[in-house]
Amino acid sequence: DVKVTQSSRYLVKRTGEKVFLECVQDMDHENMFWYRQDPGLGLRLIYFSYDVKMKEKGDIPEGYSVSREKKERFSLILESASTNQTSMYLCASRDTFYEQYFGPGTRLTVT
Amino acid sequence: GENVEQHPSTLSVQEGDSAVIKCTYSDSASNYFPWYKQELGKRPQLIIDIRSNVGEKKDQRIAVTLNKTAKHFSLHITETQPEDSAVYFCAAVNTGGFKTIFGAGTRLFVKA
């Protein structure tokens, strides 16, 4: 059974802080994704990675960066958190048949 | 840019009735169309998918149809039950497989 875990379920940060969200998968998947989920907007892709140290921008990369130093771990970084980054963040990994397995999500509140 | 439109945004049905959710995609290179179900407070999970070489696929009470010419695909749930209440997302994946474009979601309520 594929397991994708995220470092925090809930996080509260102040404006301007640097925020790290971590995601770990245990199925040796090459592809990993970070999405942001907002009501009425569905899931929007922030960044994805198709291999260690490889990354590509998604649809809304502004204000975010990522790091993938090991195959199983994909980190999302908010360089300077802002209130408009308050959202649910979902990590996913993808198998060779294109099915995506999601983590439980991190609800981030920036005050 | 490429997008997926999903309708309706909210759907309320009586237990035992059928529910239909429709999606339209714009990227002609899309060839894989998954549907995810997200229950309240939980992660999205794949419930059914269809690939472009197939027109219809069924799994017990759920079915998906695909019309590549019109760039439409739909989810059909028959004999709905209260546990079907959730948000459903359609998605379209291009041939490279890296980019998955999700619809905005449909919140389904099944009234007992």
PDB file of N, CA and C in Angstrom, chain B residues 4-93:
ATOM      1  N   VAL B   4      -9.453  22.403 -17.579  1.00  0.00           N
ATOM      2  CA  VAL B   4     -10.526  21.414 -17.510  1.00  0.00           C
ATOM      3  C   VAL B   4     -11.705  22.077 -16.817  1.00  0.00           C
ATOM      4  N   GLU B   5     -12.844  22.089 -17.495  1.00  0.00           N
ATOM      5  CA  GLU B   5     -14.054  22.647 -16.907  1.00  0.00           C
ATOM      6  C   GLU B   5     -14.928  21.512 -16.380  1.00  0.00           C
ATOM      7  N   GLN B   6     -15.433  21.689 -15.178  1.00  0.00           N
ATOM      8  CA  GLN B   6     -16.213  20.636 -14.523  1.00  0.00           C
ATOM      9  C   GLN B   6     -17.549  21.208 -14.064  1.00  0.00           C
ATOM     10  N   HIS B   7     -18.631  20.437 -14.349  1.00  0.00           N
ATOM     11  CA  HIS B   7     -19.990  20.867 -13.982  1.00  0.00           C
ATOM     12  C   HIS B   7     -20.810  19.671 -13.517  1.00  0.00           C
ATOM     13  N   PRO B   8     -21.720  19.874 -12.569  1.00  0.00           N
ATOM     14  CA  PRO B   8     -21.943  21.128 -11.842  1.00  0.00           C
ATOM     15  C   PRO B   8     -20.943  21.293 -10.699  1.00  0.00           C
ATOM     16  N   SER B   9     -20.941  22.419 -10.041  1.00  0.00           N
ATOM     17  CA  SER B   9     -20.059  22.618  -8.898  1.00  0.00           C
ATOM     18  C   SER B   9     -20.653  21.972  -7.645  1.00  0.00           C
ATOM     19  N   THR B  10     -21.978  21.906  -7.606  1.00  0.00           N
ATOM     20  CA  THR B  10     -22.677  21.260  -6.488  1.00  0.00           C
ATOM     21  C   THR B  10     -23.804  20.419  -7.053  1.00  0.00           C
ATOM     22  N   LEU B  11     -23.987  19.238  -6.470  1.00  0.00           N
ATOM     23  CA  LEU B  11     -25.033  18.330  -6.939  1.00  0.00           C
ATOM     24  C   LEU B  11     -25.651  17.653  -5.728  1.00  0.00           C
ATOM     25  N   SER B  12     -26.958  17.746  -5.641  1.00  0.00           N
ATOM     26  CA  SER B  12     -27.670  17.133  -4.530  1.00  0.00           C
ATOM     27  C   SER B  12     -28.672  16.124  -5.098  1.00  0.00           C
ATOM     28  N   VAL B  13     -28.597  14.873  -4.643  1.00  0.00           N
ATOM     29  CA  VAL B  13     -29.501  13.829  -5.141  1.00  0.00           C
ATOM     30  C   VAL B  13     -30.081  13.060  -3.963  1.00  0.00           C
ATOM     31  N   GLN B  14     -31.160  12.373  -4.228  1.00  0.00           N
ATOM     32  CA  GLN B  14     -31.786  11.510  -3.229  1.00  0.00           C
ATOM     33  C   GLN B  14     -31.112  10.147  -3.273  1.00  0.00           C
ATOM     34  N   GLU B  15     -30.959   9.542  -2.132  1.00  0.00           N
ATOM     35  CA  GLU B  15     -30.368   8.200  -2.080  1.00  0.00           C
ATOM     36  C   GLU B  15     -31.082   7.278  -3.057  1.00  0.00           C
ATOM     37  N   GLY B  16     -30.281   6.547  -3.844  1.00  0.00           N
ATOM     38  CA  GLY B  16     -30.851   5.631  -4.823  1.00  0.00           C
ATOM     39  C   GLY B  16     -30.914   6.214  -6.231  1.00  0.00           C
ATOM     40  N   ASP B  17     -30.876   7.550  -6.329  1.00  0.00           N
ATOM     41  CA  ASP B  17     -30.874   8.187  -7.649  1.00  0.00           C
ATOM     42  C   ASP B  17     -29.479   8.094  -8.269  1.00  0.00           C
ATOM     43  N   SER B  18     -29.401   8.491  -9.532  1.00  0.00           N
ATOM     44  CA  SER B  18     -28.114   8.538 -10.235  1.00  0.00           C
ATOM     45  C   SER B  18     -27.549   9.953 -10.177  1.00  0.00           C
ATOM     46  N   ALA B  19     -26.226  10.043 -10.293  1.00  0.00           N
ATOM     47  CA  ALA B  19     -25.541  11.328 -10.338  1.00  0.00           C
ATOM     48  C   ALA B  19     -24.597  11.333 -11.536  1.00  0.00           C
ATOM     49  N   VAL B  20     -24.563  12.457 -12.236  1.00  0.00           N
ATOM     50  CA  VAL B  20     -23.694  12.598 -13.397  1.00  0.00           C
ATOM     51  C   VAL B  20     -22.880  13.884 -13.264  1.00  0.00           C
ATOM     52  N   ILE B  21     -21.584  13.756 -13.441  1.00  0.00           N
ATOM     53  CA  ILE B  21     -20.682  14.910 -13.404  1.00  0.00           C
ATOM     54  C   ILE B  21     -19.952  14.963 -14.737  1.00  0.00           C
ATOM     55  N   LYS B  22     -19.897  16.165 -15.328  1.00  0.00           N
ATOM     56  CA  LYS B  22     -19.336  16.280 -16.676  1.00  0.00           C
ATOM     57  C   LYS B  22     -18.094  17.173 -16.680  1.00  0.00           C
ATOM     58  N   CYS B  23     -17.144  16.800 -17.525  1.00  0.00           N
ATOM     59  CA  CYS B  23     -15.906  17.581 -17.667  1.00  0.00           C
ATOM     60  C   CYS B  23     -15.575  17.768 -19.137  1.00  0.00           C
ATOM     61  N   THR B  24     -14.997  18.915 -19.432  1.00  0.00           N
ATOM     62  CA  THR B  24     -14.523  19.226 -20.772  1.00  0.00           C
ATOM     63  C   THR B  24     -13.072  19.668 -20.662  1.00  0.00           C
ATOM     64  N   TYR B  25     -12.209  19.137 -21.540  1.00  0.00           N
ATOM     65  CA  TYR B  25     -10.797  19.510 -21.483  1.00  0.00           C
ATOM     66  C   TYR B  25     -10.395  20.199 -22.769  1.00  0.00           C
ATOM     67  N   SER B  26      -9.266  20.906 -22.721  1.00  0.00           N
ATOM     68  CA  SER B  26      -8.855  21.688 -23.890  1.00  0.00           C
ATOM     69  C   SER B  26      -7.598  21.133 -24.570  1.00  0.00           C
ATOM     70  N   ASP B  27      -6.762  20.400 -23.831  1.00  0.00           N
ATOM     71  CA  ASP B  27      -5.498  19.926 -24.394  1.00  0.00           C
ATOM     72  C   ASP B  27      -5.717  18.672 -25.235  1.00  0.00           C
ATOM     73  N   SER B  28      -5.540  18.775 -26.527  1.00  0.00           N
ATOM     74  CA  SER B  28      -5.744  17.638 -27.421  1.00  0.00           C
ATOM     75  C   SER B  28      -4.778  16.490 -27.150  1.00  0.00           C
ATOM     76  N   ALA B  29      -3.656  16.801 -26.485  1.00  0.00           N
ATOM     77  CA  ALA B  29      -2.660  15.767 -26.189  1.00  0.00           C
ATOM     78  C   ALA B  29      -3.025  14.939 -24.961  1.00  0.00           C
ATOM     79  N   SER B  30      -4.100  15.284 -24.275  1.00  0.00           N
ATOM     80  CA  SER B  30      -4.520  14.517 -23.093  1.00  0.00           C
ATOM     81  C   SER B  30      -4.938  13.127 -23.509  1.00  0.00           C
ATOM     82  N   ASN B  31      -4.456  12.112 -22.761  1.00  0.00           N
ATOM     83  CA  ASN B  31      -4.849  10.744 -23.122  1.00  0.00           C
ATOM     84  C   ASN B  31      -5.153   9.871 -21.909  1.00  0.00           C
ATOM     85  N   TYR B  32      -5.201  10.487 -20.737  1.00  0.00           N
ATOM     86  CA  TYR B  32      -5.539   9.733 -19.531  1.00  0.00           C
ATOM     87  C   TYR B  32      -6.428  10.616 -18.673  1.00  0.00           C
ATOM     88  N   PHE B  33      -7.570  10.040 -18.199  1.00  0.00           N
ATOM     89  CA  PHE B  33      -8.583  10.861 -17.534  1.00  0.00           C
ATOM     90  C   PHE B  33      -9.011  10.174 -16.237  1.00  0.00           C
ATOM     91  N   PRO B  34      -8.414  10.570 -15.123  1.00  0.00           N
ATOM     92  CA  PRO B  34      -8.775   9.978 -13.834  1.00  0.00           C
ATOM     93  C   PRO B  34      -9.856  10.781 -13.120  1.00  0.00           C
ATOM     94  N   TRP B  35     -10.542  10.100 -12.224  1.00  0.00           N
ATOM     95  CA  TRP B  35     -11.499  10.747 -11.331  1.00  0.00           C
ATOM     96  C   TRP B  35     -11.075  10.452  -9.889  1.00  0.00           C
ATOM     97  N   TYR B  36     -11.038  11.512  -9.090  1.00  0.00           N
ATOM     98  CA  TYR B  36     -10.648  11.371  -7.694  1.00  0.00           C
ATOM     99  C   TYR B  36     -11.818  11.755  -6.799  1.00  0.00           C
ATOM    100  N   LYS B  37     -11.935  11.056  -5.684  1.00  0.00           N
ATOM    101  CA  LYS B  37     -12.968  11.341  -4.689  1.00  0.00           C
ATOM    102  C   LYS B  37     -12.269  11.829  -3.427  1.00  0.00           C
ATOM    103  N   GLN B  38     -12.762  12.941  -2.882  1.00  0.00           N
ATOM    104  CA  GLN B  38     -12.184  13.467  -1.655  1.00  0.00           C
ATOM    105  C   GLN B  38     -13.277  13.623  -0.614  1.00  0.00           C
ATOM    106  N   GLU B  39     -13.253  12.758   0.379  1.00  0.00           N
ATOM    107  CA  GLU B  39     -14.198  12.875   1.480  1.00  0.00           C
ATOM    108  C   GLU B  39     -13.722  13.975   2.411  1.00  0.00           C
ATOM    109  N   LEU B  40     -14.655  14.478   3.202  1.00  0.00           N
ATOM    110  CA  LEU B  40     -14.368  15.608   4.064  1.00  0.00           C
ATOM    111  C   LEU B  40     -13.182  15.327   4.980  1.00  0.00           C
ATOM    112  N   GLY B  41     -12.177  16.185   4.919  1.00  0.00           N
ATOM    113  CA  GLY B  41     -11.010  16.054   5.783  1.00  0.00           C
ATOM    114  C   GLY B  41     -10.024  14.983   5.375  1.00  0.00           C
ATOM    115  N   LYS B  42     -10.253  14.385   4.199  1.00  0.00           N
ATOM    116  CA  LYS B  42      -9.361  13.301   3.756  1.00  0.00           C
ATOM    117  C   LYS B  42      -8.667  13.660   2.454  1.00  0.00           C
ATOM    118  N   ARG B  43      -7.726  12.823   2.071  1.00  0.00           N
ATOM    119  CA  ARG B  43      -6.974  13.072   0.847  1.00  0.00           C
ATOM    120  C   ARG B  43      -7.756  12.587  -0.366  1.00  0.00           C
ATOM    121  N   PRO B  44      -7.525  13.171  -1.538  1.00  0.00           N
ATOM    122  CA  PRO B  44      -8.168  12.652  -2.760  1.00  0.00           C
ATOM    123  C   PRO B  44      -7.668  11.245  -3.058  1.00  0.00           C
ATOM    124  N   GLN B  45      -8.593  10.402  -3.532  1.00  0.00           N
ATOM    125  CA  GLN B  45      -8.214   9.032  -3.901  1.00  0.00           C
ATOM    126  C   GLN B  45      -8.835   8.695  -5.242  1.00  0.00           C
ATOM    127  N   LEU B  46      -8.062   7.985  -6.051  1.00  0.00           N
ATOM    128  CA  LEU B  46      -8.538   7.584  -7.379  1.00  0.00           C
ATOM    129  C   LEU B  46      -9.684   6.590  -7.244  1.00  0.00           C
ATOM    130  N   ILE B  47     -10.784   6.845  -7.970  1.00  0.00           N
ATOM    131  CA  ILE B  47     -11.900   5.892  -7.946  1.00  0.00           C
ATOM    132  C   ILE B  47     -12.078   5.190  -9.285  1.00  0.00           C
ATOM    133  N   ILE B  48     -11.750   5.834 -10.368  1.00  0.00           N
ATOM    134  CA  ILE B  48     -11.853   5.217 -11.681  1.00  0.00           C
ATOM    135  C   ILE B  48     -11.074   6.076 -12.656  1.00  0.00           C
ATOM    136  N   ASP B  49     -10.620   5.478 -13.736  1.00  0.00           N
ATOM    137  CA  ASP B  49      -9.918   6.244 -14.758  1.00  0.00           C
ATOM    138  C   ASP B  49     -10.213   5.649 -16.126  1.00  0.00           C
ATOM    139  N   ILE B  50      -9.910   6.400 -17.164  1.00  0.00           N
ATOM    140  CA  ILE B  50     -10.130   5.916 -18.527  1.00  0.00           C
ATOM    141  C   ILE B  50      -9.017   6.459 -19.393  1.00  0.00           C
ATOM    142  N   ARG B  51      -8.616   5.651 -20.357  1.00  0.00           N
ATOM    143  CA  ARG B  51      -7.559   6.075 -21.280  1.00  0.00           C
ATOM    144  C   ARG B  51      -8.185   6.322 -22.643  1.00  0.00           C
ATOM    145  N   SER B  52      -7.451   7.044 -23.492  1.00  0.00           N
ATOM    146  CA  SER B  52      -8.071   7.582 -24.701  1.00  0.00           C
ATOM    147  C   SER B  52      -8.446   6.528 -25.730  1.00  0.00           C
ATOM    148  N   ASN B  53      -7.964   5.303 -25.567  1.00  0.00           N
ATOM    149  CA  ASN B  53      -8.323   4.269 -26.527  1.00  0.00           C
ATOM    150  C   ASN B  53      -9.601   3.517 -26.142  1.00  0.00           C
ATOM    151  N   VAL B  54     -10.258   4.009 -25.091  1.00  0.00           N
ATOM    152  CA  VAL B  54     -11.469   3.358 -24.580  1.00  0.00           C
ATOM    153  C   VAL B  54     -12.580   4.393 -24.497  1.00  0.00           C
ATOM    154  N   GLY B  55     -13.827   3.986 -24.829  1.00  0.00           N
ATOM    155  CA  GLY B  55     -14.930   4.939 -24.775  1.00  0.00           C
ATOM    156  C   GLY B  55     -15.706   4.912 -23.473  1.00  0.00           C
ATOM    157  N   GLU B  56     -15.658   3.765 -22.801  1.00  0.00           N
ATOM    158  CA  GLU B  56     -16.433   3.634 -21.568  1.00  0.00           C
ATOM    159  C   GLU B  56     -15.764   2.604 -20.664  1.00  0.00           C
ATOM    160  N   LYS B  57     -15.899   2.829 -19.363  1.00  0.00           N
ATOM    161  CA  LYS B  57     -15.358   1.888 -18.387  1.00  0.00           C
ATOM    162  C   LYS B  57     -16.277   1.867 -17.190  1.00  0.00           C
ATOM    163  N   LYS B  58     -16.516   0.679 -16.648  1.00  0.00           N
ATOM    164  CA  LYS B  58     -17.451   0.558 -15.531  1.00  0.00           C
ATOM    165  C   LYS B  58     -16.821  -0.235 -14.401  1.00  0.00           C
ATOM    166  N   ASP B  59     -17.118   0.184 -13.174  1.00  0.00           N
ATOM    167  CA  ASP B  59     -16.662  -0.541 -11.996  1.00  0.00           C
ATOM    168  C   ASP B  59     -17.782  -0.488 -10.964  1.00  0.00           C
ATOM    169  N   GLN B  60     -18.553  -1.540 -10.922  1.00  0.00           N
ATOM    170  CA  GLN B  60     -19.702  -1.651 -10.020  1.00  0.00           C
ATOM    171  C   GLN B  60     -20.669  -0.495 -10.260  1.00  0.00           C
ATOM    172  N   ARG B  61     -20.849   0.394  -9.302  1.00  0.00           N
ATOM    173  CA  ARG B  61     -21.856   1.463  -9.460  1.00  0.00           C
ATOM    174  C   ARG B  61     -21.319   2.706 -10.167  1.00  0.00           C
ATOM    175  N   ILE B  62     -20.067   2.742 -10.468  1.00  0.00           N
ATOM    176  CA  ILE B  62     -19.528   3.930 -11.130  1.00  0.00           C
ATOM    177  C   ILE B  62     -19.067   3.589 -12.545  1.00  0.00           C
ATOM    178  N   ALA B  63     -19.220   4.552 -13.436  1.00  0.00           N
ATOM    179  CA  ALA B  63     -18.810   4.385 -14.822  1.00  0.00           C
ATOM    180  C   ALA B  63     -18.291   5.717 -15.330  1.00  0.00           C
ATOM    181  N   VAL B  64     -17.406   5.640 -16.285  1.00  0.00           N
ATOM    182  CA  VAL B  64     -16.894   6.841 -16.921  1.00  0.00           C
ATOM    183  C   VAL B  64     -16.992   6.676 -18.430  1.00  0.00           C
ATOM    184  N   THR B  65     -17.388   7.746 -19.115  1.00  0.00           N
ATOM    185  CA  THR B  65     -17.459   7.743 -20.568  1.00  0.00           C
ATOM    186  C   THR B  65     -16.542   8.827 -21.103  1.00  0.00           C
ATOM    187  N   LEU B  66     -16.017   8.602 -22.289  1.00  0.00           N
ATOM    188  CA  LEU B  66     -15.091   9.549 -22.915  1.00  0.00           C
ATOM    189  C   LEU B  66     -15.478   9.763 -24.362  1.00  0.00           C
ATOM    190  N   ASN B  67     -15.567  11.014 -24.764  1.00  0.00           N
ATOM    191  CA  ASN B  67     -15.792  11.385 -26.155  1.00  0.00           C
ATOM    192  C   ASN B  67     -14.609  12.262 -26.561  1.00  0.00           C
ATOM    193  N   LYS B  68     -13.610  11.642 -27.201  1.00  0.00           N
ATOM    194  CA  LYS B  68     -12.385  12.381 -27.539  1.00  0.00           C
ATOM    195  C   LYS B  68     -12.621  13.455 -28.587  1.00  0.00           C
ATOM    196  N   THR B  69     -13.556  13.194 -29.486  1.00  0.00           N
ATOM    197  CA  THR B  69     -13.831  14.167 -30.542  1.00  0.00           C
ATOM    198  C   THR B  69     -14.343  15.468 -29.945  1.00  0.00           C
ATOM    199  N   ALA B  70     -15.262  15.336 -28.987  1.00  0.00           N
ATOM    200  CA  ALA B  70     -15.847  16.508 -28.345  1.00  0.00           C
ATOM    201  C   ALA B  70     -15.042  16.968 -27.136  1.00  0.00           C
ATOM    202  N   LYS B  71     -14.040  16.185 -26.755  1.00  0.00           N
ATOM    203  CA  LYS B  71     -13.221  16.488 -25.570  1.00  0.00           C
ATOM    204  C   LYS B  71     -14.074  16.559 -24.305  1.00  0.00           C
ATOM    205  N   HIS B  72     -14.987  15.592 -24.188  1.00  0.00           N
ATOM    206  CA  HIS B  72     -15.852  15.496 -23.011  1.00  0.00           C
ATOM    207  C   HIS B  72     -15.610  14.170 -22.329  1.00  0.00           C
ATOM    208  N   PHE B  73     -15.695  14.153 -21.006  1.00  0.00           N
ATOM    209  CA  PHE B  73     -15.770  12.892 -20.287  1.00  0.00           C
ATOM    210  C   PHE B  73     -16.657  13.079 -19.066  1.00  0.00           C
ATOM    211  N   SER B  74     -17.294  12.012 -18.649  1.00  0.00           N
ATOM    212  CA  SER B  74     -18.310  12.110 -17.599  1.00  0.00           C
ATOM    213  C   SER B  74     -18.189  10.970 -16.609  1.00  0.00           C
ATOM    214  N   LEU B  75     -18.589  11.250 -15.389  1.00  0.00           N
ATOM    215  CA  LEU B  75     -18.659  10.248 -14.324  1.00  0.00           C
ATOM    216  C   LEU B  75     -20.126   9.980 -14.024  1.00  0.00           C
ATOM    217  N   HIS B  76     -20.484   8.715 -13.968  1.00  0.00           N
ATOM    218  CA  HIS B  76     -21.861   8.322 -13.669  1.00  0.00           C
ATOM    219  C   HIS B  76     -21.849   7.444 -12.417  1.00  0.00           C
ATOM    220  N   ILE B  77     -22.639   7.832 -11.433  1.00  0.00           N
ATOM    221  CA  ILE B  77     -22.779   7.013 -10.232  1.00  0.00           C
ATOM    222  C   ILE B  77     -24.238   6.593 -10.145  1.00  0.00           C
ATOM    223  N   THR B  78     -24.482   5.304 -10.124  1.00  0.00           N
ATOM    224  CA  THR B  78     -25.855   4.802 -10.011  1.00  0.00           C
ATOM    225  C   THR B  78     -26.126   4.349  -8.580  1.00  0.00           C
ATOM    226  N   GLU B  79     -27.414   4.286  -8.246  1.00  0.00           N
ATOM    227  CA  GLU B  79     -27.848   3.825  -6.916  1.00  0.00           C
ATOM    228  C   GLU B  79     -27.038   4.499  -5.809  1.00  0.00           C
ATOM    229  N   THR B  80     -27.041   5.810  -5.829  1.00  0.00           N
ATOM    230  CA  THR B  80     -26.203   6.560  -4.895  1.00  0.00           C
ATOM    231  C   THR B  80     -26.538   6.239  -3.440  1.00  0.00           C
ATOM    232  N   GLN B  81     -25.492   6.307  -2.610  1.00  0.00           N
ATOM    233  CA  GLN B  81     -25.618   6.031  -1.187  1.00  0.00           C
ATOM    234  C   GLN B  81     -25.031   7.209  -0.417  1.00  0.00           C
ATOM    235  N   PRO B  82     -25.423   7.400   0.845  1.00  0.00           N
ATOM    236  CA  PRO B  82     -24.899   8.535   1.618  1.00  0.00           C
ATOM    237  C   PRO B  82     -23.369   8.581   1.645  1.00  0.00           C
ATOM    238  N   GLU B  83     -22.716   7.427   1.640  1.00  0.00           N
ATOM    239  CA  GLU B  83     -21.249   7.406   1.659  1.00  0.00           C
ATOM    240  C   GLU B  83     -20.618   7.862   0.345  1.00  0.00           C
ATOM    241  N   ASP B  84     -21.439   8.100  -0.684  1.00  0.00           N
ATOM    242  CA  ASP B  84     -20.931   8.689  -1.925  1.00  0.00           C
ATOM    243  C   ASP B  84     -20.773  10.199  -1.793  1.00  0.00           C
ATOM    244  N   SER B  85     -21.306  10.774  -0.720  1.00  0.00           N
ATOM    245  CA  SER B  85     -21.179  12.219  -0.498  1.00  0.00           C
ATOM    246  C   SER B  85     -19.708  12.583  -0.348  1.00  0.00           C
ATOM    247  N   ALA B  86     -19.237  13.491  -1.201  1.00  0.00           N
ATOM    248  CA  ALA B  86     -17.819  13.868  -1.232  1.00  0.00           C
ATOM    249  C   ALA B  86     -17.640  14.922  -2.312  1.00  0.00           C
ATOM    250  N   VAL B  87     -16.402  15.375  -2.459  1.00  0.00           N
ATOM    251  CA  VAL B  87     -16.045  16.214  -3.601  1.00  0.00           C
ATOM    252  C   VAL B  87     -15.366  15.323  -4.631  1.00  0.00           C
ATOM    253  N   TYR B  88     -15.784  15.435  -5.870  1.00  0.00           N
ATOM    254  CA  TYR B  88     -15.232  14.643  -6.958  1.00  0.00           C
ATOM    255  C   TYR B  88     -14.471  15.563  -7.914  1.00  0.00           C
ATOM    256  N   PHE B  89     -13.257  15.147  -8.256  1.00  0.00           N
ATOM    257  CA  PHE B  89     -12.434  15.913  -9.192  1.00  0.00           C
ATOM    258  C   PHE B  89     -12.184  15.086 -10.448  1.00  0.00           C
ATOM    259  N   CYS B  90     -12.398  15.695 -11.592  1.00  0.00           N
ATOM    260  CA  CYS B  90     -11.943  15.078 -12.829  1.00  0.00           C
ATOM    261  C   CYS B  90     -10.575  15.663 -13.162  1.00  0.00           C
ATOM    262  N   ALA B  91      -9.848  14.990 -14.026  1.00  0.00           N
ATOM    263  CA  ALA B  91      -8.529  15.478 -14.419  1.00  0.00           C
ATOM    264  C   ALA B  91      -8.193  14.971 -15.813  1.00  0.00           C
ATOM    265  N   ALA B  92      -7.307  15.696 -16.466  1.00  0.00           N
ATOM    266  CA  ALA B  92      -6.804  15.297 -17.780  1.00  0.00           C
ATOM    267  C   ALA B  92      -5.285  15.327 -17.736  1.00  0.00           C
ATOM    268  N   VAL B  93      -4.670  14.262 -18.257  1.00  0.00           N
ATOM    269  CA  VAL B  93      -3.208  14.128 -18.223  1.00  0.00           C
ATOM    270  C   VAL B  93      -2.682  14.067 -19.647  1.00  0.00           C
TER     271      VAL B  93
END
